[in-house]
Amino acid sequence: MSKSDRDIHAYDNAMKRIRHHRKFEISRRQMLKGSAAALGATLAAQFVPKEVHAEVSGTIVHFASSGKRLSNSLRAVKPLFDKVFPNVELEVVSKPMTEALTQINTYMRSKSDAFDVVTQDHAQFASLDAMGALTNLDPYLERDSAWYEDYQGDVPENYRHMWNLPKGPAPPGWVAAVAPDGNAMMTFYRKDVFDKLGIKVPTTWDDVIEVAKEIHDPKNERYAYAAAMARNFWSGYQFYGALRSWGGDFFVDERNQDWTPACSTEEGFQSLSTLVELQKYAHPVTANAGEDEVNQVFANGTALFSPLSWGTATLNDPTYSDYHEHWHMELSPKGTTPKSAHRALAGGFGQFMPTWGGNRETAWAWIKFLNSGDREDLGGSPLIADAIVGAGGQLSRVSTLTRWADRKPFFVGLMKAYPVSVVNAPVIPEAYAIMGAVGEEVADAVNDDQSVEDALKACDKRIQRLMEDAGYYS
Amino acid sequence: MWGMNTKQAINLLAVVVVILWLIPVIWVAINSIKPTNIINAPIPTFYSFTPTVEHYIEIFDRFQFDRAIFNSLVTVGVSTLIVMILALPAAYAVARMGLMRGDTWALVILSLRFMPGVVIVLPYFKMANWLGIHDTQILLIIVYVAFGLPFAVWILRGFLLDLPKEVEEAGRLDGLGWIQIIFRLILPMAAPGIAVTTIFTFVFSWNEYLFALFLTTSKATTMPVALQKTIDIYNVLWGSLSAGAMIQLLPMVIVVFLLQRHIARGLALGAVK
């Protein structure tokens, strides 16, 4: 028996056992337990394509970072795609998540033709643009206007526009990537604990401190707060998330290219002071944590709350945490000044066609299929999104998030975050270096190694230096 | 100390050191059979859980570990074989054949090994693309031979210098040529040294990450790279990572177990004593 036959057989048997009370739906636990290939095979068995495109052919190679959310969700869709495009040979290749940024930089700097489609983090977007690696997708979107209209109607505008170029005073420009995947920084909280204590999810930073005081119980190994505060880009993101919610930014006016650093402001002071105050209620892991360490202490029940965490389906995974049903997500808090507002740092992964890739038509057919909604007349199917979600993906289409919301509380937070999303960093190639430099100063302040004022001045100084070196002021 | 003589104290110290070395391995082994939510528990448990093989299934199912194992065995096996075939005559030439400035040459050969891999991995990447051999086992074999050979020559030279010259001279008087001397006389005498060098060469390539990361994409990916893929975005799949680590450890344990007699002798002789 071939591997795919085994997968189908195994999954069919599993399906018989795990039919959910809702017709045609698989239980969350079983979805998450199945492998991407087996899940895809099972869904493919149910999938009856409206049209088969035998005229489209060729080989396409799709690069994505490894992991459930990215490469695995692509692999889960592949069996469905194979049914619609039987003459296309699709290969999904991946590199370790931790190395994916440098790897794709290496390939694109070398003008490599190894990949026809690439899934990449938004953090990389400006660098890829600077390399000339991004293809203008407008001609494809204009040709498939009905499909694009459906996509536009389902993916919130400010999230979609993150993937447009050029950045600057005249958006939205042209579309460089489409994004089935979406993410944002949100408030994470243990609903059972909040309900038991009668606490509401805080909506302002002042409330955050009050809530932290109330739920902090270190004697019983239950810490109020955890956040990715490692002394690098992680703490940079924490500060930037807070800064945007107070109405501040790293620069005076990025959109009009006024690159004067603006951390040492009232907004910056409020943001960093709050993070310093919160540290009193922090889980010990916080000072040196990336998101993986934070999620682990959320999963094991020793941390209860975070006002700013990057969204992930992991915490709603029953195999990962005993508290999977209790982790809920909401909009991050805002400041209390007139410029303050709920602003969710948005990230996520977009799909683009590298300038040096080939098989454009076939690659576009695959991108379109992956980003399809539920409408079968446009080549879509709910099973495509189910395959992605079941494999661990998180989507940008609101219709899919809605359909899955009762089974994934994380998606509820995501839906609330998209309409108020802002780009997670300045869209310049230096953004990552700036985030790292700021993060170091922020971490020093949070760990009492320098004052808030000194840290903010140091942030401005380091940003200025990085921008000078990159030639922005000449 | 506590009524022990020196020998007993040293033995006790050795046992403590061995336990300290083994704890991480045992920890990984246990994690590889723990359910994920138990791994994530705030207080680790070592026995009160129901063992599971789900991580071993997952490592093959989700991370294509079968392909990675095959690639590792082929690239490392073939490159180690080639290194040893080339290193023995080269080491003999440097040690015994009166090569002018033999010691200097030996140092020059070893210095090739000093070069940090990260310096040359990008040129290798560009050349491999240009030659159309990127993501092939042949490319990794070439690189592992290039990097493993200097080290193997240096170690073997040390072993060969320790062998008695009289045996070779007797062989020469009996009419043996260089090749015959190497394979009929030197090879049996240097077996422990060859075993140790083989293991070192094998271990270097088996655990090598940087070249495998840059020079492969999917078809020739080796185990260390496949293992790194278990670090997911925003969480580490500790169970899968541990299961993969145990699988990667297994061949090394087998090789060392089979060659332990030679290793003990080899370490007591030659360049690494």
XYZ file of C-alpha atoms in Angstrom, chain A:
474
model
C 0.000 0.000 0.000
C 1.448 3.400 -0.955
C 1.918 6.106 1.661
C -0.987 8.160 0.386
C -3.207 5.060 0.376
C -2.178 4.376 3.949
C -2.939 7.955 4.869
C -6.364 7.799 3.301
C -7.082 4.456 4.918
C -5.893 5.600 8.330
C -7.808 8.789 8.146
C -10.961 7.194 6.865
C -10.913 4.878 9.850
C -10.244 7.804 12.137
C -13.064 9.753 10.539
C -15.541 6.989 11.249
C -14.668 7.244 14.911
C -14.459 10.959 15.187
C -17.435 12.312 13.293
C -18.410 15.408 15.112
C -22.020 16.090 16.007
C -22.027 18.649 13.219
C -22.286 17.082 9.823
C -19.111 17.080 7.694
C -16.960 18.481 10.435
C -14.095 16.835 12.266
C -13.521 17.400 15.957
C -10.817 19.862 16.873
C -8.773 17.280 18.757
C -8.694 14.871 15.863
C -7.962 17.599 13.351
C -4.956 18.649 15.363
C -3.733 15.136 15.939
C -3.712 14.053 12.306
C -0.712 14.653 10.092
C -0.972 17.299 7.410
C -0.780 14.738 4.615
C -3.367 12.451 6.194
C -5.666 15.349 6.908
C -5.324 16.580 3.335
C -5.972 13.101 1.993
C -9.123 12.787 4.062
C -10.459 16.144 2.978
C -9.493 15.367 -0.615
C -11.625 12.228 -0.407
C -14.627 14.458 0.371
C -13.647 17.107 -2.153
C -15.504 17.112 -5.449
C -14.046 19.870 -7.603
C -16.435 21.874 -9.711
C -13.868 22.064 -12.496
C -10.701 20.129 -13.289
C -7.962 22.143 -14.975
C -6.004 19.569 -16.914
C -4.732 22.289 -19.253
C -2.561 23.799 -16.501
C 0.683 21.911 -16.138
C 4.285 22.148 -14.995
C 6.274 21.887 -11.811
C 6.180 24.450 -9.038
C 8.282 24.633 -5.920
C 6.866 26.492 -2.935
C 9.195 27.545 -0.125
C 7.882 28.078 3.405
C 9.264 27.942 6.904
C 8.835 24.609 8.632
C 6.072 24.024 11.127
C 2.389 23.350 11.528
C 1.205 26.846 10.662
C 3.251 27.241 7.474
C 4.695 24.325 5.506
C 2.347 21.779 7.078
C -0.764 23.743 6.196
C 0.456 23.974 2.590
C 1.018 20.232 2.524
C -2.488 19.705 3.826
C -3.929 21.634 0.886
C -1.816 19.835 -1.703
C -4.041 16.723 -2.049
C -7.003 18.979 -2.796
C -5.018 21.017 -5.302
C -3.863 17.812 -6.996
C -7.475 16.914 -7.699
C -8.165 20.200 -9.477
C -4.800 20.446 -11.226
C -3.840 16.823 -11.977
C -1.037 17.806 -14.343
C 0.763 20.115 -11.973
C 3.595 18.765 -9.922
C 3.706 20.736 -6.700
C 6.548 20.455 -4.226
C 6.432 22.172 -0.838
C 9.925 22.632 0.576
C 10.783 24.043 3.965
C 13.709 25.181 6.025
C 13.843 25.374 9.820
C 11.739 28.240 11.146
C 14.684 29.667 13.054
C 16.751 29.995 9.877
C 14.090 30.888 7.347
C 14.760 34.633 7.247
C 18.456 34.289 6.520
C 17.842 31.428 4.142
C 15.368 33.255 1.942
C 17.656 36.295 1.983
C 20.475 34.120 0.720
C 18.382 32.647 -2.074
C 16.962 35.983 -3.168
C 20.310 37.801 -2.976
C 21.664 35.087 -5.251
C 18.747 35.666 -7.641
C 18.021 31.972 -7.251
C 15.363 30.424 -9.465
C 14.882 27.558 -7.005
C 11.393 28.671 -5.919
C 8.292 29.681 -7.833
C 6.291 30.730 -4.773
C 7.597 31.850 -1.392
C 5.740 32.269 1.894
C 7.524 34.806 4.027
C 7.072 36.844 7.202
C 6.036 40.465 6.801
C 9.169 41.420 8.732
C 11.089 40.452 5.604
C 8.912 42.371 3.210
C 10.967 45.579 2.976
C 14.229 43.657 2.563
C 12.759 41.561 -0.219
C 11.513 44.713 -1.900
C 14.964 46.297 -1.632
C 16.422 43.237 -3.371
C 13.910 43.531 -6.195
C 12.579 40.074 -5.365
C 8.853 40.877 -5.417
C 6.655 40.511 -8.489
C 3.768 42.889 -9.157
C 0.649 40.719 -8.874
C -1.738 43.382 -10.219
C -1.935 41.917 -13.763
C -2.998 38.538 -12.346
C -5.524 40.131 -9.987
C -7.020 42.276 -12.749
C -7.423 39.218 -14.951
C -9.112 37.287 -12.106
C -11.153 40.255 -10.954
C -14.121 38.254 -9.593
C -11.786 36.181 -7.453
C -9.946 39.307 -6.285
C -13.192 41.014 -5.391
C -14.117 38.069 -3.201
C -10.673 38.179 -1.548
C -10.922 41.917 -0.980
C -14.351 41.531 0.562
C -13.144 38.925 3.034
C -9.667 40.121 4.086
C -9.755 43.482 5.914
C -8.299 46.339 3.918
C -5.593 47.486 6.323
C -4.301 43.947 6.587
C -4.286 43.520 2.804
C -2.528 46.831 2.264
C 0.397 45.712 4.375
C 1.463 43.675 1.383
C 1.319 46.522 -1.102
C 4.198 48.566 -2.512
C 5.639 51.124 -2.618
C 5.328 52.369 0.932
C 5.216 56.083 1.507
C 2.807 58.944 0.963
C 0.736 57.374 -1.820
C -0.774 54.039 -0.800
C -2.077 51.533 -1.737
C 0.307 51.077 -4.710
C 0.577 47.605 -6.223
C 0.022 44.208 -4.666
C 3.253 42.327 -4.041
C 1.845 39.423 -2.046
C -1.431 37.859 -1.046
C -1.809 36.542 2.443
C -3.894 33.535 3.446
C -2.118 33.641 6.802
C -2.713 36.397 9.317
C -1.577 37.361 12.762
C -1.612 40.173 15.279
C -0.443 41.034 18.766
C -3.279 40.571 21.223
C -4.205 40.309 24.862
C -4.081 36.690 26.038
C -5.986 35.793 29.182
C -7.244 32.782 31.114
C -11.007 33.182 30.850
C -11.754 30.711 33.652
C -9.603 32.661 36.125
C -10.988 36.023 35.055
C -14.574 34.722 35.271
C -13.991 33.195 38.688
C -12.610 36.448 40.062
C -15.211 38.514 38.235
C -12.562 40.478 36.364
C -13.124 42.071 32.983
C -10.480 42.012 30.285
C -8.573 45.300 30.666
C -8.995 47.813 27.872
C -6.529 50.453 29.066
C -2.969 50.162 30.346
C -4.075 51.496 33.728
C -6.549 48.631 33.973
C -3.798 46.199 33.021
C -1.789 47.092 36.106
C -4.857 46.747 38.327
C -5.709 43.346 36.886
C -2.112 42.191 37.287
C -2.185 43.142 40.964
C -5.401 41.245 41.487
C -4.509 37.946 39.852
C -0.854 37.757 40.881
C -0.354 34.779 43.192
C 3.310 33.752 43.108
C 3.068 31.723 46.316
C 0.859 29.287 44.433
C 3.012 29.419 41.300
C 0.480 31.540 39.426
C 2.030 34.676 38.020
C -0.163 37.427 36.642
C 1.819 38.293 33.581
C 4.213 36.856 31.013
C 5.594 38.394 27.865
C 8.393 37.870 25.366
C 10.867 40.259 26.945
C 14.168 38.708 25.849
C 16.846 41.336 25.331
C 16.529 41.515 21.564
C 13.811 42.129 18.966
C 11.256 40.411 21.249
C 11.291 43.200 23.825
C 11.463 45.661 20.930
C 8.087 44.354 19.759
C 6.657 44.636 23.286
C 7.658 48.278 23.431
C 6.504 49.005 19.877
C 3.104 47.413 20.554
C 2.622 49.569 23.633
C 3.997 52.665 21.901
C 1.524 52.404 19.025
C -1.375 52.000 21.465
C -0.374 55.268 23.127
C -0.253 56.940 19.718
C 3.513 57.004 19.326
C 5.884 55.556 16.755
C 9.620 55.070 16.204
C 9.718 58.021 13.780
C 8.062 61.419 13.655
C 6.297 60.650 10.363
C 7.275 57.471 8.540
C 4.662 57.887 5.859
C 6.104 61.222 4.765
C 9.618 59.956 5.330
C 10.495 62.148 8.281
C 12.960 59.763 9.867
C 13.559 61.717 13.063
C 13.506 59.196 15.946
C 10.578 59.679 18.339
C 10.942 57.234 21.226
C 11.813 59.881 23.797
C 8.333 61.361 23.911
C 5.385 61.343 26.297
C 3.982 58.306 24.475
C 7.311 56.510 24.743
C 7.575 57.344 28.436
C 4.082 56.052 29.189
C 4.683 52.860 27.201
C 7.979 51.948 28.775
C 6.899 52.964 32.285
C 3.957 50.566 32.016
C 6.177 47.694 30.917
C 8.558 48.418 33.809
C 5.642 48.465 36.258
C 4.252 45.219 34.885
C 7.535 43.458 35.456
C 6.680 43.340 39.193
C 3.985 40.795 38.380
C 5.948 38.862 35.785
C 6.574 35.156 35.570
C 10.327 34.551 36.113
C 10.665 33.366 32.526
C 9.656 36.800 31.188
C 13.017 38.539 31.457
C 14.612 36.144 29.021
C 11.652 34.867 27.028
C 10.787 34.596 23.379
C 7.231 33.659 22.426
C 7.953 29.927 22.700
C 8.921 30.220 26.385
C 5.901 32.449 27.065
C 3.502 29.997 25.457
C 4.962 27.184 27.508
C 4.200 28.935 30.809
C 0.739 29.808 29.510
C 0.264 26.172 28.557
C 1.274 24.807 31.942
C -0.921 27.220 33.867
C 1.766 29.170 35.729
C 1.098 32.440 33.872
C -2.369 33.852 33.394
C -2.284 36.945 31.259
C -0.404 38.992 28.707
C -1.518 42.321 27.235
C 0.761 41.883 24.217
C 1.443 38.475 22.732
C 1.775 37.309 19.171
C -1.259 35.271 18.170
C -0.944 31.528 17.890
C -3.321 28.608 17.565
C -1.026 26.577 19.813
C -2.716 27.539 23.061
C -6.061 26.229 21.821
C -4.426 22.924 20.924
C -5.636 20.192 23.318
C -2.431 18.218 22.866
C -0.333 21.215 23.897
C -2.132 22.581 26.941
C -4.556 21.305 29.540
C -6.045 24.813 29.555
C -6.688 24.922 25.815
C -10.339 25.811 26.234
C -9.627 28.590 28.722
C -7.151 30.622 26.718
C -8.975 33.481 25.054
C -7.695 36.450 23.113
C -8.894 40.045 22.952
C -7.769 43.400 21.630
C -4.670 44.780 23.313
C -5.209 47.762 25.638
C -4.844 51.392 24.687
C -3.387 54.388 26.473
C -5.343 57.187 28.068
C -4.170 60.178 26.031
C -6.152 61.662 23.099
C -3.814 60.037 20.568
C -4.282 56.608 22.133
C -6.291 53.887 20.420
C -6.537 50.130 20.185
C -3.904 49.306 17.594
C -2.938 45.713 16.969
C 0.508 45.120 15.560
C -0.200 42.887 12.584
C 2.172 40.365 11.128
C 1.552 37.174 9.314
C 3.002 35.546 6.244
C 2.387 36.542 2.653
C 2.887 34.626 -0.542
C 4.822 36.174 -3.376
C 6.290 35.091 -6.672
C 10.045 35.729 -6.687
C 11.279 37.787 -9.622
C 13.553 34.926 -10.676
C 11.034 32.113 -10.331
C 9.406 30.434 -13.292
C 6.092 28.814 -14.202
C 4.182 32.008 -13.459
C 0.776 30.845 -14.605
C 0.951 27.604 -12.665
C 2.325 29.373 -9.610
C -0.530 31.863 -9.754
C -3.064 29.029 -10.019
C -1.640 27.575 -6.799
C -1.602 30.924 -4.957
C -5.173 31.566 -5.991
C -6.253 28.095 -4.878
C -4.586 28.531 -1.471
C -6.171 31.914 -0.939
C -9.613 30.844 -2.075
C -12.660 31.412 0.000
C -15.697 29.193 0.220
C -17.214 30.109 -3.146
C -17.064 27.114 -5.451
C -17.939 29.196 -8.518
C -14.621 30.980 -7.972
C -12.655 27.770 -7.565
C -12.858 27.775 -3.799
C -14.160 25.365 -1.194
C -14.554 25.439 2.603
C -12.408 22.317 2.643
C -9.333 24.311 1.576
C -9.565 26.515 4.657
C -10.411 23.482 6.796
C -7.241 21.801 5.609
C -5.179 24.856 6.539
C -6.812 25.348 9.926
C -6.748 21.633 10.713
C -3.013 21.488 10.017
C -2.358 24.394 12.385
C -2.765 27.410 10.099
C -4.368 30.728 10.967
C -6.141 32.624 8.266
C -6.725 36.140 7.112
C -10.188 35.518 5.640
C -12.804 36.625 8.135
C -15.395 34.153 6.798
C -13.157 31.232 7.755
C -12.306 32.716 11.138
C -16.007 33.135 11.806
C -16.780 29.562 10.821
C -14.115 28.255 13.215
C -14.565 30.807 15.989
C -16.483 28.565 18.397
C -13.743 25.967 18.240
C -10.764 28.315 18.297
C -11.102 31.256 20.701
C -7.887 32.625 19.214
C -9.736 33.359 15.964
C -12.196 35.615 17.799
C -9.322 37.815 18.946
C -7.843 37.775 15.466
C -11.087 38.986 13.924
C -11.206 41.882 16.360
C -7.567 42.738 15.728
C -7.614 42.940 11.915
C -9.766 46.081 11.627
C -7.421 48.003 13.948
C -4.218 46.429 12.721
C -1.114 48.461 12.004
C 2.101 47.238 10.450
C 4.293 45.589 13.073
C 7.416 47.617 12.291
C 8.528 50.463 10.050
C 8.517 49.125 6.496
C 12.190 49.690 5.807
C 14.969 47.102 5.446
C 16.521 48.372 8.694
C 13.400 47.574 10.744
C 14.715 44.337 12.193
C 17.988 45.921 13.315
C 16.063 48.820 14.862
C 13.728 46.448 16.685
C 16.748 44.592 18.101
C 18.525 47.772 19.210
C 15.403 49.194 20.835
C 14.734 45.834 22.469
C 18.120 45.881 24.197
C 17.473 49.314 25.714
C 13.924 48.378 26.703
C 15.070 45.176 28.400
C 17.704 47.114 30.352
C 15.000 49.473 31.613
C 12.609 46.657 32.488
C 15.379 44.890 34.404
C 16.290 48.097 36.310
C 19.665 48.454 34.626
C 18.814 51.964 33.449
C 16.047 54.512 33.928
C 13.100 54.846 31.573
C 14.298 58.283 30.435
C 17.824 57.042 29.715
C 16.487 54.027 27.856
C 14.296 56.170 25.604
C 17.147 58.545 24.825
C 19.360 55.563 24.064
C 16.672 54.155 21.740
C 16.586 57.400 19.756
C 20.356 57.552 19.594
C 20.662 54.009 18.306
C 17.872 54.430 15.774
C 19.519 57.629 14.546
C 22.841 55.817 14.166
C 21.325 52.926 12.228
C 19.483 55.291 9.904
C 22.588 57.415 9.401
C 24.607 54.348 8.497
C 21.938 53.360 5.999
C 22.101 56.811 4.384
C 18.643 58.136 5.256
C 19.851 61.579 6.351
C 22.334 62.297 3.581
